[in-house]
């Protein structure tokens, strides 16, 4: 039973480019969460999605960031016109339901903006 | 604003020692508290606690929650070098978001 999968594991982008991060939840999980971990900081919630729905995006920056979880395929976190401050580890987690179920994390995508 | 605070920030012990990690929280509408272990990759789930006073145990690790005093502890007995990691505490609240609010973590180093 595969865990949460994320790709790519490492992503390098120049300032102004777009970054696309993918997350496939654990089998049987229909809820996906994205978190960001800035260098030397804790994990911060960004967005919570179910299939085809954004449930809570209160942690997402208002500009340049968007997320989706289509009916088919992985969840995607998209960052447009990246800046150096976007450099961070982006983790995806999944759970089978709203809870109280534990969230299982993927290995993360480390984004470096040069 | 919901807040989760962990202490100590870092800890260095020798193999065989017992450690206690602390997590206190101030949140509205508490639902559950979770502990994770983070090495150089994904946070790995350890425990989820929803009720006060009931100890959860897994091998040398155990955890308990006090909902009256708003804190939890994670104990590790007979520590091993493989226990070296950052230990994260997170709280889930009852709202539509279902998000976890994380503390800053405790960095544990176990020396041989």
PDB file of C-alpha atoms in Angstrom:
ATOM      1  CA  UNK A   1       0.000   0.000   0.000  1.00  0.00           C
ATOM      2  CA  UNK A   2       1.863   3.030  -1.287  1.00  0.00           C
ATOM      3  CA  UNK A   3       2.001   6.068   0.927  1.00  0.00           C
ATOM      4  CA  UNK A   4       1.506   9.654  -0.110  1.00  0.00           C
ATOM      5  CA  UNK A   5       3.541  10.360  -3.219  1.00  0.00           C
ATOM      6  CA  UNK A   6       4.935  13.687  -4.262  1.00  0.00           C
ATOM      7  CA  UNK A   7       6.900  14.725  -7.295  1.00  0.00           C
ATOM      8  CA  UNK A   8       9.250  16.089  -8.117  1.00  0.00           C
ATOM      9  CA  UNK A   9      11.305  15.676  -4.950  1.00  0.00           C
ATOM     10  CA  UNK A  10      13.514  18.588  -5.865  1.00  0.00           C
ATOM     11  CA  UNK A  11      12.646  21.479  -8.151  1.00  0.00           C
ATOM     12  CA  UNK A  12      14.825  24.396  -9.192  1.00  0.00           C
ATOM     13  CA  UNK A  13      13.227  27.410 -10.796  1.00  0.00           C
ATOM     14  CA  UNK A  14      14.511  30.830 -11.785  1.00  0.00           C
ATOM     15  CA  UNK A  15      12.687  33.891 -10.536  1.00  0.00           C
ATOM     16  CA  UNK A  16       9.589  34.535 -12.626  1.00  0.00           C
ATOM     17  CA  UNK A  17       9.069  30.933 -13.723  1.00  0.00           C
ATOM     18  CA  UNK A  18       6.204  28.693 -12.723  1.00  0.00           C
ATOM     19  CA  UNK A  19       6.431  25.767 -10.320  1.00  0.00           C
ATOM     20  CA  UNK A  20       4.036  22.819 -10.365  1.00  0.00           C
ATOM     21  CA  UNK A  21       4.076  20.393  -7.467  1.00  0.00           C
ATOM     22  CA  UNK A  22       2.126  17.138  -7.569  1.00  0.00           C
ATOM     23  CA  UNK A  23       0.655  15.005  -4.835  1.00  0.00           C
ATOM     24  CA  UNK A  24      -1.047  11.619  -5.028  1.00  0.00           C
ATOM     25  CA  UNK A  25      -2.820  10.730  -1.762  1.00  0.00           C
ATOM     26  CA  UNK A  26      -2.732   7.343  -0.114  1.00  0.00           C
ATOM     27  CA  UNK A  27      -5.076   4.773  -1.583  1.00  0.00           C
ATOM     28  CA  UNK A  28      -8.531   5.254  -0.145  1.00  0.00           C
ATOM     29  CA  UNK A  29      -7.873   8.841   0.951  1.00  0.00           C
ATOM     30  CA  UNK A  30      -9.976  11.587  -0.546  1.00  0.00           C
ATOM     31  CA  UNK A  31      -8.705  14.559   1.454  1.00  0.00           C
ATOM     32  CA  UNK A  32      -5.484  16.382   0.619  1.00  0.00           C
ATOM     33  CA  UNK A  33      -3.664  19.088   2.528  1.00  0.00           C
ATOM     34  CA  UNK A  34      -0.695  21.199   1.507  1.00  0.00           C
ATOM     35  CA  UNK A  35       1.794  22.585   4.025  1.00  0.00           C
ATOM     36  CA  UNK A  36       4.875  24.727   3.570  1.00  0.00           C
ATOM     37  CA  UNK A  37       8.022  24.570   5.669  1.00  0.00           C
ATOM     38  CA  UNK A  38      10.280  27.557   5.292  1.00  0.00           C
ATOM     39  CA  UNK A  39      13.946  27.157   6.303  1.00  0.00           C
ATOM     40  CA  UNK A  40      14.266  26.910  10.092  1.00  0.00           C
ATOM     41  CA  UNK A  41      10.498  27.311  10.538  1.00  0.00           C
ATOM     42  CA  UNK A  42       7.642  25.001  11.381  1.00  0.00           C
ATOM     43  CA  UNK A  43       5.081  23.528   9.032  1.00  0.00           C
ATOM     44  CA  UNK A  44       2.364  25.978   8.031  1.00  0.00           C
ATOM     45  CA  UNK A  45      -1.005  24.997   6.578  1.00  0.00           C
ATOM     46  CA  UNK A  46      -1.769  26.289   3.104  1.00  0.00           C
ATOM     47  CA  UNK A  47      -4.852  24.619   1.653  1.00  0.00           C
ATOM     48  CA  UNK A  48      -7.261  21.715   2.153  1.00  0.00           C
ATOM     49  CA  UNK A  49      -8.953  20.034  -0.793  1.00  0.00           C
ATOM     50  CA  UNK A  50     -11.309  17.240  -1.564  1.00  0.00           C
ATOM     51  CA  UNK A  51     -11.899  15.927  -5.054  1.00  0.00           C
ATOM     52  CA  UNK A  52     -12.842  18.901  -7.254  1.00  0.00           C
ATOM     53  CA  UNK A  53     -13.355  21.150  -4.233  1.00  0.00           C
ATOM     54  CA  UNK A  54     -11.247  23.601  -2.274  1.00  0.00           C
ATOM     55  CA  UNK A  55     -12.510  23.392   1.298  1.00  0.00           C
ATOM     56  CA  UNK A  56     -10.160  25.813   3.042  1.00  0.00           C
ATOM     57  CA  UNK A  57      -7.474  27.973   1.461  1.00  0.00           C
ATOM     58  CA  UNK A  58      -7.003  30.309   4.396  1.00  0.00           C
ATOM     59  CA  UNK A  59      -3.248  29.623   4.503  1.00  0.00           C
ATOM     60  CA  UNK A  60      -2.582  30.303   0.833  1.00  0.00           C
ATOM     61  CA  UNK A  61      -0.940  33.564  -0.211  1.00  0.00           C
ATOM     62  CA  UNK A  62      -3.542  35.605  -2.065  1.00  0.00           C
ATOM     63  CA  UNK A  63      -1.504  36.011  -5.228  1.00  0.00           C
ATOM     64  CA  UNK A  64       0.469  33.634  -7.431  1.00  0.00           C
ATOM     65  CA  UNK A  65      -0.552  30.465  -5.544  1.00  0.00           C
ATOM     66  CA  UNK A  66      -3.335  28.093  -6.567  1.00  0.00           C
ATOM     67  CA  UNK A  67      -4.259  24.485  -5.891  1.00  0.00           C
ATOM     68  CA  UNK A  68      -6.531  21.916  -7.414  1.00  0.00           C
ATOM     69  CA  UNK A  69      -7.522  18.313  -6.886  1.00  0.00           C
ATOM     70  CA  UNK A  70      -9.263  17.124 -10.049  1.00  0.00           C
ATOM     71  CA  UNK A  71     -11.596  14.174 -10.318  1.00  0.00           C
ATOM     72  CA  UNK A  72      -8.824  12.190 -11.984  1.00  0.00           C
ATOM     73  CA  UNK A  73      -5.146  12.568 -11.250  1.00  0.00           C
ATOM     74  CA  UNK A  74      -3.039  14.091  -8.521  1.00  0.00           C
ATOM     75  CA  UNK A  75      -3.508  17.272  -6.587  1.00  0.00           C
ATOM     76  CA  UNK A  76      -1.421  20.123  -7.951  1.00  0.00           C
ATOM     77  CA  UNK A  77      -0.009  23.136  -6.161  1.00  0.00           C
ATOM     78  CA  UNK A  78       0.916  25.810  -8.654  1.00  0.00           C
ATOM     79  CA  UNK A  79       3.110  28.801  -7.955  1.00  0.00           C
ATOM     80  CA  UNK A  80       3.305  31.418 -10.672  1.00  0.00           C
ATOM     81  CA  UNK A  81       6.149  33.908 -11.099  1.00  0.00           C
ATOM     82  CA  UNK A  82       8.194  32.402  -8.298  1.00  0.00           C
ATOM     83  CA  UNK A  83      10.332  34.609  -6.073  1.00  0.00           C
ATOM     84  CA  UNK A  84      13.254  33.695  -3.806  1.00  0.00           C
ATOM     85  CA  UNK A  85      10.972  33.778  -0.773  1.00  0.00           C
ATOM     86  CA  UNK A  86       9.029  30.825  -2.200  1.00  0.00           C
ATOM     87  CA  UNK A  87      12.054  28.568  -1.621  1.00  0.00           C
ATOM     88  CA  UNK A  88      10.847  26.006   0.892  1.00  0.00           C
ATOM     89  CA  UNK A  89       9.819  22.404   1.378  1.00  0.00           C
ATOM     90  CA  UNK A  90       6.220  21.806   0.336  1.00  0.00           C
ATOM     91  CA  UNK A  91       4.556  18.832   1.976  1.00  0.00           C
ATOM     92  CA  UNK A  92       1.333  17.162   1.015  1.00  0.00           C
ATOM     93  CA  UNK A  93      -0.701  15.098   3.468  1.00  0.00           C
ATOM     94  CA  UNK A  94      -3.813  12.984   3.048  1.00  0.00           C
ATOM     95  CA  UNK A  95      -6.526  11.530   5.242  1.00  0.00           C
ATOM     96  CA  UNK A  96      -9.523   9.302   4.582  1.00  0.00           C
ATOM     97  CA  UNK A  97     -12.008  11.775   5.962  1.00  0.00           C
ATOM     98  CA  UNK A  98     -12.273  15.075   7.784  1.00  0.00           C
ATOM     99  CA  UNK A  99     -11.455  13.342  10.985  1.00  0.00           C
ATOM    100  CA  UNK A 100     -10.542  13.006  13.631  1.00  0.00           C
ATOM    101  CA  UNK A 101      -8.255  11.006  11.356  1.00  0.00           C
ATOM    102  CA  UNK A 102      -4.542  11.395  11.317  1.00  0.00           C
ATOM    103  CA  UNK A 103      -2.922  13.003   8.300  1.00  0.00           C
ATOM    104  CA  UNK A 104      -0.154  11.082   6.560  1.00  0.00           C
ATOM    105  CA  UNK A 105       2.594  13.081   4.908  1.00  0.00           C
ATOM    106  CA  UNK A 106       4.441  12.652   1.662  1.00  0.00           C
ATOM    107  CA  UNK A 107       8.221  13.108   1.302  1.00  0.00           C
ATOM    108  CA  UNK A 108       7.869  16.703   0.216  1.00  0.00           C
ATOM    109  CA  UNK A 109       9.081  18.760  -2.721  1.00  0.00           C
ATOM    110  CA  UNK A 110      12.034  21.005  -2.037  1.00  0.00           C
ATOM    111  CA  UNK A 111      11.672  24.109  -4.195  1.00  0.00           C
ATOM    112  CA  UNK A 112      14.712  26.277  -4.768  1.00  0.00           C
ATOM    113  CA  UNK A 113      14.296  29.597  -6.550  1.00  0.00           C
ATOM    114  CA  UNK A 114      17.494  31.029  -8.005  1.00  0.00           C
TER     115      UNK A 114
ATOM    116  CA  UNK B   1      -5.027  32.904  16.822  1.00  0.00           C
ATOM    117  CA  UNK B   2      -4.363  29.227  17.532  1.00  0.00           C
ATOM    118  CA  UNK B   3      -0.972  28.587  19.056  1.00  0.00           C
ATOM    119  CA  UNK B   4       1.126  25.465  19.698  1.00  0.00           C
ATOM    120  CA  UNK B   5       4.375  25.757  21.651  1.00  0.00           C
ATOM    121  CA  UNK B   6       6.929  23.016  22.096  1.00  0.00           C
ATOM    122  CA  UNK B   7       9.762  22.782  24.574  1.00  0.00           C
ATOM    123  CA  UNK B   8      12.607  22.394  24.779  1.00  0.00           C
ATOM    124  CA  UNK B   9      13.724  23.689  21.390  1.00  0.00           C
ATOM    125  CA  UNK B  10      16.550  21.187  21.334  1.00  0.00           C
ATOM    126  CA  UNK B  11      17.900  18.433  23.492  1.00  0.00           C
ATOM    127  CA  UNK B  12      21.082  16.361  23.500  1.00  0.00           C
ATOM    128  CA  UNK B  13      21.139  13.088  25.416  1.00  0.00           C
ATOM    129  CA  UNK B  14      23.122   9.866  25.472  1.00  0.00           C
ATOM    130  CA  UNK B  15      21.864   6.482  24.404  1.00  0.00           C
ATOM    131  CA  UNK B  16      19.817   4.853  27.130  1.00  0.00           C
ATOM    132  CA  UNK B  17      18.549   8.118  28.583  1.00  0.00           C
ATOM    133  CA  UNK B  18      14.834   8.880  28.956  1.00  0.00           C
ATOM    134  CA  UNK B  19      13.492  12.113  27.485  1.00  0.00           C
ATOM    135  CA  UNK B  20      10.256  14.038  27.897  1.00  0.00           C
ATOM    136  CA  UNK B  21       9.124  16.440  25.214  1.00  0.00           C
ATOM    137  CA  UNK B  22       6.466  19.025  25.946  1.00  0.00           C
ATOM    138  CA  UNK B  23       3.688  20.547  23.889  1.00  0.00           C
ATOM    139  CA  UNK B  24       1.256  23.200  25.100  1.00  0.00           C
ATOM    140  CA  UNK B  25      -1.551  24.691  23.076  1.00  0.00           C
ATOM    141  CA  UNK B  26      -4.082  27.487  23.004  1.00  0.00           C
ATOM    142  CA  UNK B  27      -6.764  26.816  20.429  1.00  0.00           C
ATOM    143  CA  UNK B  28     -10.469  27.300  20.071  1.00  0.00           C
ATOM    144  CA  UNK B  29     -12.580  24.198  19.581  1.00  0.00           C
ATOM    145  CA  UNK B  30      -9.893  21.545  20.157  1.00  0.00           C
ATOM    146  CA  UNK B  31     -10.409  18.214  18.426  1.00  0.00           C
ATOM    147  CA  UNK B  32      -7.154  16.233  18.655  1.00  0.00           C
ATOM    148  CA  UNK B  33      -3.416  16.496  19.196  1.00  0.00           C
ATOM    149  CA  UNK B  34      -0.929  14.656  17.035  1.00  0.00           C
ATOM    150  CA  UNK B  35       2.762  13.843  17.373  1.00  0.00           C
ATOM    151  CA  UNK B  36       5.050  13.368  14.388  1.00  0.00           C
ATOM    152  CA  UNK B  37       8.719  12.455  13.989  1.00  0.00           C
ATOM    153  CA  UNK B  38      10.567  14.277  11.231  1.00  0.00           C
ATOM    154  CA  UNK B  39      13.945  13.172  10.025  1.00  0.00           C
ATOM    155  CA  UNK B  40      15.248  14.567   6.750  1.00  0.00           C
ATOM    156  CA  UNK B  41      12.017  13.855   4.970  1.00  0.00           C
ATOM    157  CA  UNK B  42       8.300  13.426   5.607  1.00  0.00           C
ATOM    158  CA  UNK B  43       6.874  13.822   9.093  1.00  0.00           C
ATOM    159  CA  UNK B  44       6.034  10.310  10.267  1.00  0.00           C
ATOM    160  CA  UNK B  45       2.873   9.885  12.290  1.00  0.00           C
ATOM    161  CA  UNK B  46       3.379   8.693  15.875  1.00  0.00           C
ATOM    162  CA  UNK B  47       0.235   9.283  17.938  1.00  0.00           C
ATOM    163  CA  UNK B  48      -3.121  10.977  17.881  1.00  0.00           C
ATOM    164  CA  UNK B  49      -4.687  11.918  21.216  1.00  0.00           C
ATOM    165  CA  UNK B  50      -8.260  13.024  21.702  1.00  0.00           C
ATOM    166  CA  UNK B  51      -9.064  12.155  25.319  1.00  0.00           C
ATOM    167  CA  UNK B  52      -7.404  13.319  28.510  1.00  0.00           C
ATOM    168  CA  UNK B  53      -5.486  10.913  30.701  1.00  0.00           C
ATOM    169  CA  UNK B  54      -5.339   7.975  28.303  1.00  0.00           C
ATOM    170  CA  UNK B  55      -1.767   7.022  27.543  1.00  0.00           C
ATOM    171  CA  UNK B  56      -0.904   5.947  24.057  1.00  0.00           C
ATOM    172  CA  UNK B  57       2.097   3.637  23.782  1.00  0.00           C
ATOM    173  CA  UNK B  58       4.185   2.253  20.970  1.00  0.00           C
ATOM    174  CA  UNK B  59       7.349   0.453  21.949  1.00  0.00           C
ATOM    175  CA  UNK B  60       9.611   2.871  23.791  1.00  0.00           C
ATOM    176  CA  UNK B  61       7.418   5.855  22.944  1.00  0.00           C
ATOM    177  CA  UNK B  62       4.395   6.983  24.884  1.00  0.00           C
ATOM    178  CA  UNK B  63       2.252  10.074  25.014  1.00  0.00           C
ATOM    179  CA  UNK B  64      -0.519  11.517  27.129  1.00  0.00           C
ATOM    180  CA  UNK B  65      -2.849  14.480  26.860  1.00  0.00           C
ATOM    181  CA  UNK B  66      -4.166  16.829  29.545  1.00  0.00           C
ATOM    182  CA  UNK B  67      -7.097  18.788  28.133  1.00  0.00           C
ATOM    183  CA  UNK B  68      -7.626  20.717  31.345  1.00  0.00           C
ATOM    184  CA  UNK B  69      -4.093  22.108  31.461  1.00  0.00           C
ATOM    185  CA  UNK B  70      -3.826  22.171  27.647  1.00  0.00           C
ATOM    186  CA  UNK B  71      -0.661  20.205  27.164  1.00  0.00           C
ATOM    187  CA  UNK B  72       0.746  16.882  26.052  1.00  0.00           C
ATOM    188  CA  UNK B  73       4.021  15.084  26.669  1.00  0.00           C
ATOM    189  CA  UNK B  74       5.910  12.610  24.557  1.00  0.00           C
ATOM    190  CA  UNK B  75       8.194  10.225  26.427  1.00  0.00           C
ATOM    191  CA  UNK B  76      10.970   8.198  24.894  1.00  0.00           C
ATOM    192  CA  UNK B  77      12.662   5.631  27.111  1.00  0.00           C
ATOM    193  CA  UNK B  78      15.997   3.898  26.506  1.00  0.00           C
ATOM    194  CA  UNK B  79      16.799   6.307  23.683  1.00  0.00           C
ATOM    195  CA  UNK B  80      18.753   5.120  20.654  1.00  0.00           C
ATOM    196  CA  UNK B  81      20.698   7.064  18.041  1.00  0.00           C
ATOM    197  CA  UNK B  82      17.867   6.316  15.602  1.00  0.00           C
ATOM    198  CA  UNK B  83      15.570   8.431  17.745  1.00  0.00           C
ATOM    199  CA  UNK B  84      17.502  11.529  16.661  1.00  0.00           C
ATOM    200  CA  UNK B  85      15.001  13.706  14.795  1.00  0.00           C
ATOM    201  CA  UNK B  86      12.742  16.703  15.107  1.00  0.00           C
ATOM    202  CA  UNK B  87       9.564  15.865  16.994  1.00  0.00           C
ATOM    203  CA  UNK B  88       6.529  17.851  15.940  1.00  0.00           C
ATOM    204  CA  UNK B  89       3.343  18.446  17.850  1.00  0.00           C
ATOM    205  CA  UNK B  90       0.213  19.536  15.967  1.00  0.00           C
ATOM    206  CA  UNK B  91      -3.353  20.351  16.956  1.00  0.00           C
ATOM    207  CA  UNK B  92      -6.510  19.857  14.901  1.00  0.00           C
ATOM    208  CA  UNK B  93      -9.597  21.921  15.617  1.00  0.00           C
ATOM    209  CA  UNK B  94     -13.244  21.407  14.777  1.00  0.00           C
ATOM    210  CA  UNK B  95     -13.788  23.567  11.775  1.00  0.00           C
ATOM    211  CA  UNK B  96     -14.372  23.145   8.093  1.00  0.00           C
ATOM    212  CA  UNK B  97     -10.675  23.460   7.369  1.00  0.00           C
ATOM    213  CA  UNK B  98      -9.451  20.390   9.244  1.00  0.00           C
ATOM    214  CA  UNK B  99      -5.975  21.861   9.143  1.00  0.00           C
ATOM    215  CA  UNK B 100      -3.197  21.067  11.607  1.00  0.00           C
ATOM    216  CA  UNK B 101      -1.467  23.850  13.495  1.00  0.00           C
ATOM    217  CA  UNK B 102       2.100  22.820  14.203  1.00  0.00           C
ATOM    218  CA  UNK B 103       4.497  23.782  16.937  1.00  0.00           C
ATOM    219  CA  UNK B 104       8.069  24.695  16.130  1.00  0.00           C
ATOM    220  CA  UNK B 105       9.365  21.247  16.995  1.00  0.00           C
ATOM    221  CA  UNK B 106      11.927  19.830  19.421  1.00  0.00           C
ATOM    222  CA  UNK B 107      15.235  18.767  17.883  1.00  0.00           C
ATOM    223  CA  UNK B 108      16.482  15.663  19.696  1.00  0.00           C
ATOM    224  CA  UNK B 109      20.015  14.400  19.276  1.00  0.00           C
ATOM    225  CA  UNK B 110      20.950  11.075  20.839  1.00  0.00           C
ATOM    226  CA  UNK B 111      24.691  10.511  21.145  1.00  0.00           C
ATOM    227  CA  UNK B 112      26.201   7.018  21.277  1.00  0.00           C
TER     228      UNK B 112
END
